[in-house]
Short mmCIF file of C-alpha atoms in Angstrom, two decimals:
data_model
loop_
_atom_site.label_atom_id
_atom_site.label_comp_id
_atom_site.label_asym_id
_atom_site.label_seq_id
_atom_site.Cartn_x
_atom_site.Cartn_y
_atom_site.Cartn_z
CA MET A 78 2.31 2.00 -26.92
CA TRP A 79 2.74 -0.86 -24.46
CA LEU A 80 -0.57 -0.18 -22.71
CA GLU A 81 -3.48 1.68 -24.25
CA LEU A 82 -6.96 2.34 -22.90
CA GLN A 83 -9.53 3.91 -25.19
CA ASP A 84 -12.76 5.35 -23.75
CA VAL A 85 -13.05 2.62 -21.10
CA ALA A 86 -16.19 2.62 -18.96
CA ARG A 87 -17.35 0.32 -16.18
CA SER A 88 -20.58 0.63 -14.19
CA PHE A 89 -22.05 -1.12 -11.18
CA GLY A 90 -25.79 -0.67 -11.41
CA SER A 91 -26.43 3.06 -11.80
CA HIS A 92 -22.96 3.98 -10.52
CA ARG A 93 -20.39 4.73 -13.24
CA ALA A 94 -17.11 3.77 -11.54
CA VAL A 95 -14.95 4.42 -14.63
CA ASP A 96 -16.20 6.89 -17.21
CA GLY A 97 -14.42 7.31 -20.54
CA LEU A 98 -10.88 6.52 -19.39
CA SER A 99 -8.23 6.90 -22.09
CA LEU A 100 -4.48 6.73 -21.57
CA GLN A 101 -1.26 5.47 -23.11
CA LEU A 102 1.80 4.09 -21.35
CA ALA A 103 5.08 3.52 -23.20
CA ARG A 104 7.20 0.41 -22.83
CA GLY A 105 9.47 0.58 -19.79
CA SER A 106 7.50 3.45 -18.27
CA ILE A 107 5.88 3.49 -14.85
CA GLY A 108 2.44 5.04 -14.68
CA CYS A 109 0.18 5.78 -11.76
CA LEU A 110 -3.53 6.37 -11.31
CA LEU A 111 -3.88 8.77 -8.39
CA GLY A 112 -6.98 9.99 -6.66
CA PRO A 113 -9.16 9.92 -3.57
CA SER A 114 -11.10 6.87 -2.40
CA GLY A 115 -13.97 6.06 -4.72
CA CYS A 116 -12.53 7.85 -7.77
CA GLY A 117 -12.42 4.66 -9.88
CA LYS A 118 -8.68 3.99 -9.95
CA THR A 119 -8.86 0.46 -8.50
CA THR A 120 -11.77 -0.47 -10.77
CA ALA A 121 -9.68 0.68 -13.74
CA LEU A 122 -6.79 -1.50 -12.57
CA ARG A 123 -9.12 -4.50 -12.17
CA CYS A 124 -10.40 -3.98 -15.73
CA ILE A 125 -6.83 -4.03 -17.04
CA ALA A 126 -6.02 -7.15 -15.01
CA GLY A 127 -9.14 -8.96 -16.24
CA PHE A 128 -11.01 -9.12 -12.95
CA GLU A 129 -13.73 -6.81 -14.27
CA PRO A 130 -15.25 -6.57 -17.78
CA VAL A 131 -15.55 -3.29 -19.63
CA ASP A 132 -18.92 -1.86 -20.63
CA ARG A 133 -17.43 0.40 -23.30
CA GLY A 134 -14.09 1.03 -24.92
CA SER A 135 -11.04 -1.19 -25.29
CA ILE A 136 -7.84 -2.20 -23.50
CA ARG A 137 -4.72 -3.21 -25.39
CA ALA A 138 -1.27 -4.26 -24.18
CA HIS A 139 1.67 -4.75 -26.54
CA ASP A 140 -0.73 -4.50 -29.52
CA ARG A 141 -2.92 -7.33 -28.17
CA LEU A 142 -6.59 -6.70 -27.55
CA LEU A 143 -7.26 -7.63 -23.93
CA ALA A 144 -10.81 -6.40 -23.48
CA GLN A 145 -13.77 -4.74 -25.14
CA PRO A 146 -17.52 -5.27 -24.74
CA GLY A 147 -18.24 -8.93 -25.43
CA LEU A 148 -14.56 -9.93 -25.41
CA ALA A 149 -12.26 -10.37 -22.44
CA LEU A 150 -9.11 -12.43 -22.12
CA SER A 151 -8.86 -14.19 -18.77
CA PRO A 152 -6.34 -12.83 -16.25
CA SER A 153 -4.05 -15.80 -16.92
CA GLU A 154 -4.02 -15.03 -20.67
CA ARG A 155 -3.04 -11.39 -20.30
CA GLN A 156 0.64 -11.84 -19.33
CA ILE A 157 0.19 -9.36 -16.51
CA GLY A 158 1.82 -9.54 -13.08
CA MET A 159 -0.14 -8.29 -10.08
CA VAL A 160 1.00 -7.01 -6.69
CA PHE A 161 -2.00 -6.84 -4.37
CA GLN A 162 -2.55 -4.46 -1.48
CA ASP A 163 -2.29 -7.30 1.07
CA TYR A 164 0.54 -9.02 -0.92
CA ALA A 165 -1.53 -12.28 -1.12
CA LEU A 166 1.46 -14.48 -0.24
CA PHE A 167 0.85 -18.15 0.52
CA PRO A 168 1.52 -18.46 4.27
CA HIS A 169 2.35 -22.19 4.27
CA VAL A 170 5.24 -22.04 1.75
CA THR A 171 8.59 -20.25 1.80
CA ALA A 172 9.46 -16.98 0.11
CA LEU A 173 11.31 -18.89 -2.62
CA GLU A 174 8.30 -21.14 -3.23
CA ASN A 175 6.00 -18.11 -3.34
CA VAL A 176 8.13 -16.53 -6.06
CA ALA A 177 8.35 -19.81 -7.99
CA PHE A 178 4.58 -20.32 -7.91
CA GLY A 179 3.90 -18.72 -11.29
CA LEU A 180 6.81 -20.50 -13.02
CA HIS A 181 5.14 -23.89 -13.44
CA ARG A 182 5.98 -23.93 -17.16
CA LEU A 183 9.69 -24.09 -16.38
CA PRO A 184 11.48 -27.31 -15.39
CA GLY A 185 12.30 -27.64 -11.70
CA PRO A 186 15.94 -26.47 -11.71
CA SER A 187 15.15 -23.49 -13.98
CA ARG A 188 12.16 -22.56 -11.84
CA LYS A 189 14.26 -22.53 -8.69
CA ARG A 190 17.07 -20.58 -10.36
CA ARG A 191 14.68 -17.94 -11.70
CA ALA A 192 13.01 -17.55 -8.28
CA GLU A 193 16.43 -17.16 -6.62
CA GLU A 194 17.40 -14.52 -9.20
CA MET A 195 14.26 -12.52 -8.56
CA LEU A 196 14.66 -12.65 -4.77
CA ALA A 197 18.22 -11.39 -5.23
CA THR A 198 16.95 -8.60 -7.50
CA VAL A 199 14.65 -7.31 -4.76
CA GLY A 200 17.38 -7.61 -2.12
CA LEU A 201 16.17 -10.81 -0.43
CA GLY A 202 18.63 -13.32 -1.78
CA ASP A 203 19.27 -14.73 1.71
CA SER A 204 15.59 -14.99 2.71
CA GLY A 205 14.32 -17.68 0.37
CA ALA A 206 13.87 -20.27 3.14
CA LYS A 207 11.79 -17.97 5.35
CA TYR A 208 8.02 -18.11 5.59
CA PRO A 209 5.90 -14.96 5.16
CA HIS A 210 5.25 -14.66 8.90
CA GLN A 211 9.01 -14.53 9.45
CA LEU A 212 9.35 -11.48 7.18
CA SER A 213 8.64 -7.82 7.86
CA GLY A 214 5.93 -5.99 5.96
CA GLY A 215 8.50 -4.42 3.67
CA GLN A 216 10.11 -7.79 2.96
CA GLN A 217 6.72 -9.35 2.21
CA GLN A 218 6.04 -6.54 -0.21
CA ARG A 219 9.31 -7.26 -2.03
CA VAL A 220 8.54 -10.99 -2.19
CA ALA A 221 5.19 -10.13 -3.77
CA LEU A 222 6.96 -7.92 -6.30
CA ALA A 223 9.48 -10.66 -7.09
CA ARG A 224 6.63 -13.15 -7.61
CA ALA A 225 4.88 -10.77 -10.00
CA LEU A 226 8.08 -10.13 -11.97
CA ALA A 227 9.34 -13.72 -12.13
CA PRO A 228 7.31 -14.84 -15.18
CA GLU A 229 8.57 -11.79 -17.11
CA PRO A 230 5.10 -10.31 -17.66
CA GLU A 231 4.43 -7.69 -20.31
CA LEU A 232 2.96 -5.44 -17.64
CA VAL A 233 2.95 -5.28 -13.83
CA LEU A 234 0.03 -3.80 -11.92
CA LEU A 235 0.41 -2.65 -8.31
CA ASP A 236 -2.69 -2.02 -6.18
CA GLU A 237 -1.90 0.41 -3.31
CA PRO A 238 1.37 -1.51 -2.78
CA PHE A 239 2.65 0.50 0.20
CA SER A 240 -0.57 1.40 2.01
CA SER A 241 -0.03 -0.97 4.95
CA LEU A 242 3.50 0.27 5.67
CA ASP A 243 4.62 3.11 7.93
CA ILE A 244 5.63 6.39 6.30
CA GLU A 245 9.41 5.98 6.57
CA LEU A 246 9.36 2.44 5.17
CA ARG A 247 6.90 3.49 2.47
CA GLU A 248 9.26 6.21 1.22
CA ARG A 249 12.27 3.88 1.16
CA LEU A 250 10.47 1.00 -0.53
CA SER A 251 8.84 3.19 -3.15
CA ALA A 252 12.33 4.24 -4.28
CA GLU A 253 13.52 0.61 -4.20
CA VAL A 254 10.54 -0.63 -6.21
CA ARG A 255 11.10 2.04 -8.84
CA ALA A 256 14.77 1.07 -9.09
CA VAL A 257 13.89 -2.62 -9.55
CA LEU A 258 11.28 -1.91 -12.23
CA LYS A 259 13.64 0.40 -14.10
CA SER A 260 16.55 -2.07 -13.90
CA LEU A 261 14.37 -4.68 -15.61
CA ASN A 262 12.81 -2.18 -18.08
CA THR A 263 9.41 -3.33 -16.83
CA THR A 264 6.25 -1.49 -17.80
CA ALA A 265 4.13 -0.92 -14.70
CA LEU A 266 0.99 0.81 -13.53
CA LEU A 267 0.14 1.42 -9.89
CA VAL A 268 -2.82 2.96 -8.13
CA THR A 269 -2.57 5.00 -4.96
CA HIS A 270 -4.23 7.83 -3.06
CA ASP A 271 -0.82 9.11 -1.88
CA GLN A 272 0.67 11.75 -4.16
CA GLN A 273 4.15 11.51 -2.61
CA GLU A 274 4.16 7.80 -3.39
CA ALA A 275 2.97 8.49 -6.93
CA PHE A 276 5.67 11.10 -7.53
CA ALA A 277 8.40 8.87 -6.05
CA VAL A 278 7.60 5.88 -8.27
CA ALA A 279 5.93 6.99 -11.49
CA ASP A 280 7.13 8.67 -14.68
CA VAL A 281 3.60 9.75 -15.57
CA VAL A 282 0.63 10.21 -13.25
CA GLY A 283 -3.09 10.34 -13.97
CA VAL A 284 -5.33 12.19 -11.52
CA MET A 285 -8.81 10.64 -11.37
CA ASN A 286 -12.00 12.22 -10.10
CA GLN A 287 -15.41 10.54 -10.06
CA GLY A 288 -14.42 7.97 -12.64
CA ARG A 289 -12.84 10.40 -15.07
CA LEU A 290 -9.20 11.15 -15.83
CA GLU A 291 -8.60 14.84 -15.16
CA GLN A 292 -4.97 14.91 -16.33
CA TRP A 293 -2.36 12.35 -17.46
CA ASP A 294 1.04 13.99 -17.22
CA ALA A 295 4.50 14.12 -15.67
CA PRO A 296 4.48 14.94 -11.94
CA TYR A 297 6.16 18.29 -12.59
CA GLU A 298 3.41 19.30 -15.00
CA LEU A 299 0.67 18.24 -12.60
CA TYR A 300 2.16 20.43 -9.89
CA HIS A 301 3.02 23.49 -11.95
CA ARG A 302 0.47 23.30 -14.77
CA PRO A 303 -2.67 21.61 -13.44
CA ALA A 304 -5.31 21.20 -16.15
CA SER A 305 -8.28 21.60 -13.83
CA ARG A 306 -9.15 23.12 -10.51
CA PHE A 307 -9.55 19.62 -9.05
CA VAL A 308 -5.95 18.74 -9.99
CA ALA A 309 -4.71 22.05 -8.60
CA ASP A 310 -6.52 21.37 -5.32
CA PHE A 311 -5.50 17.72 -5.08
CA ILE A 312 -1.83 17.96 -6.01
CA GLY A 313 0.60 19.56 -3.59
CA GLN A 314 -0.26 22.32 -1.20
CA GLY A 315 -1.55 25.67 -2.22
CA VAL A 316 -4.31 28.19 -1.80
CA PHE A 317 -6.44 30.22 -4.19
CA ILE A 318 -6.64 33.98 -3.92
CA ALA A 319 -9.11 36.24 -5.69
CA GLY A 320 -8.03 38.15 -8.76
CA GLU A 321 -9.32 40.11 -11.73
CA ILE A 322 -8.07 40.12 -15.30
CA VAL A 323 -6.69 43.55 -16.14
CA GLY A 324 -5.52 42.76 -19.66
CA GLY A 325 -4.28 39.68 -21.52
CA ASN A 326 -3.51 37.12 -18.83
CA SER A 327 -2.41 39.72 -16.28
CA VAL A 328 -4.21 39.29 -12.98
CA GLN A 329 -4.61 41.98 -10.35
CA THR A 330 -4.58 40.49 -6.85
CA GLU A 331 -4.18 41.73 -3.32
CA VAL A 332 -0.49 40.86 -3.50
CA GLY A 333 0.17 42.52 -6.86
CA VAL A 334 -0.20 41.93 -10.59
CA MET A 335 0.83 38.54 -11.95
CA HIS A 336 0.80 36.93 -15.38
CA ALA A 337 -1.23 33.72 -15.34
CA ASN A 338 -0.25 30.66 -17.34
CA GLY A 339 -2.87 29.02 -19.48
CA SER A 340 -4.23 28.83 -22.98
CA GLY A 341 -6.31 31.61 -24.44
CA THR A 342 -6.95 35.06 -23.08
CA TRP A 343 -9.62 36.16 -20.65
CA GLU A 344 -11.76 39.23 -21.10
CA ARG A 345 -10.79 42.25 -19.03
CA GLY A 346 -12.70 42.28 -15.74
CA THR A 347 -13.07 38.48 -15.53
CA ALA A 348 -12.99 37.31 -11.92
CA VAL A 349 -10.53 34.46 -11.37
CA ASP A 350 -9.04 32.38 -8.58
CA LEU A 351 -5.26 32.28 -8.73
CA LEU A 352 -3.26 29.37 -7.32
CA LEU A 353 -0.20 30.12 -5.17
CA ARG A 354 2.04 27.36 -3.82
CA PRO A 355 4.04 27.65 -0.57
CA ASP A 356 7.28 28.00 -2.55
CA ASP A 357 5.81 30.97 -4.44
CA VAL A 358 5.52 33.04 -1.24
CA ILE A 359 8.95 34.30 -0.13
CA HIS A 360 9.68 35.67 3.33
CA ASP A 361 11.46 39.02 2.89
CA ASP A 362 12.27 41.27 5.88
CA GLU A 363 12.78 44.19 3.48
CA SER A 364 9.32 43.93 1.95
CA THR A 365 6.76 46.56 2.88
CA PHE A 366 3.91 44.12 2.25
CA LYS A 367 3.13 42.38 5.54
CA ALA A 368 1.18 39.26 6.42
CA GLU A 369 0.32 37.88 9.84
CA VAL A 370 1.51 34.46 10.98
CA CYS A 371 -1.62 32.59 12.07
CA GLN A 372 -0.27 29.02 12.06
CA ARG A 373 3.14 27.41 11.80
CA ALA A 374 4.37 23.86 11.38
CA PHE A 375 8.02 23.05 12.11
CA ARG A 376 9.54 20.71 9.52
CA GLY A 377 13.17 20.68 10.54
CA ALA A 378 14.89 22.70 7.83
CA GLU A 379 11.75 24.76 7.22
CA PHE A 380 8.62 26.19 8.75
CA LEU A 381 5.35 25.99 6.86
CA TYR A 382 3.66 29.25 7.78
CA THR A 383 -0.01 29.99 7.24
CA LEU A 384 -0.17 33.73 6.65
CA LYS A 385 -3.20 36.03 6.81
CA LEU A 386 -3.38 38.91 4.38
CA PRO A 387 -5.00 42.26 5.26
CA SER A 388 -8.22 41.12 3.51
CA GLY A 389 -8.36 37.99 5.63
CA ALA A 390 -7.30 35.71 2.77
CA ARG A 391 -4.62 33.17 3.64
CA LEU A 392 -1.41 32.01 1.99
CA LEU A 393 1.08 29.25 2.72
CA SER A 394 4.81 29.92 2.77
CA LEU A 395 7.84 27.67 3.21
CA VAL A 396 10.46 29.57 5.20
CA PRO A 397 13.94 28.43 6.35
CA SER A 398 13.67 27.45 10.00
CA HIS A 399 16.17 30.04 11.23
CA HIS A 400 13.35 32.54 10.55
CA ASN A 401 11.46 31.65 13.71
CA HIS A 402 8.36 33.83 13.95
CA ALA A 403 5.58 33.58 16.51
CA VAL A 404 1.89 33.27 15.80
CA GLY A 405 0.46 36.79 15.62
CA GLU A 406 3.70 38.34 14.33
CA LYS A 407 3.62 40.23 11.01
CA ILE A 408 6.34 39.43 8.49
CA GLY A 409 7.30 40.85 5.11
CA ILE A 410 6.59 38.73 2.03
CA ARG A 411 6.97 38.95 -1.72
CA ILE A 412 5.43 36.74 -4.41
CA GLU A 413 7.80 35.04 -6.88
CA PRO A 414 5.84 32.35 -8.71
CA ASP A 415 7.44 30.32 -11.50
CA HIS A 416 4.02 29.28 -12.79
CA VAL A 417 0.85 31.16 -12.03
CA VAL A 418 -2.30 29.16 -12.67
CA ALA A 419 -5.72 30.80 -12.65
CA PHE A 420 -9.23 29.44 -13.07
CA GLU A 421 -12.30 31.50 -13.82
CA LYS A 422 -14.33 32.03 -10.68
CA LYS A 423 -17.58 30.09 -10.72
#
């Protein structure tokens, strides 16, 4: 594995910011640590970069030991590129000189040529003479990426790289950054609180909660097969409805009997909460089961309806926008889940 963390912990006083973090990232893969503010993702990134020591566990990159208690290579020894949240560009030098900054081991002509190549790679080949204040936020972000990639690091770390950009630019640049990293076969790890950003960039995503890694998996698996209730709540949109095990993994709910995914088998009569995503709830005029529209959000091609069941429980449903129903109207629905995830009710 190109990057491997084993049981890494980091505390600040009595607060355990990272608690037993273990993960592996293959060469050329893009990983992401995703979670809410304060979950420990940035502290984990700083431990990998060498800005924070580890209290327990070990960090290795390309079979080199980077950190363990009592041993820590300096950031400059780790062969890691870093893209900071605020880009950290030098304001008094040009974009080309910013990119060339970390290439001091190369002779002058080679340094300039490599910096020009990297600016061209990120689509800024004609902007080398500009100063940071003459560049847009998105262009500054790409200069920062080019600077991090120029020394050909073993690993690139990105700390909330798109957080200061507007939504439209964030979506476009996240796709561009992924394309650049993949074209260079660069191993990378980013941290973000934005799941859309994580899914757009990363091959594998780790959801963190209170310093612990809840699940390290492909985005598809996180969405359809969450390993914990926290992951199910945090990833995507969805609601839980009450159910009861009626045999095997079959769950009786207000909207019918469904077969829940998951390991093992519950005892008959076990009370569970069953996760339903908006794409599991299909609008069907022919259905005799009705739900009341209590909220709606127009999204162009679709409406996101919040529907109230006879019990008062609520579901979300994505419906093509030509089905334009008013709040208070009752519509027919049917449930067609690809993956039904249930957690025992606490």
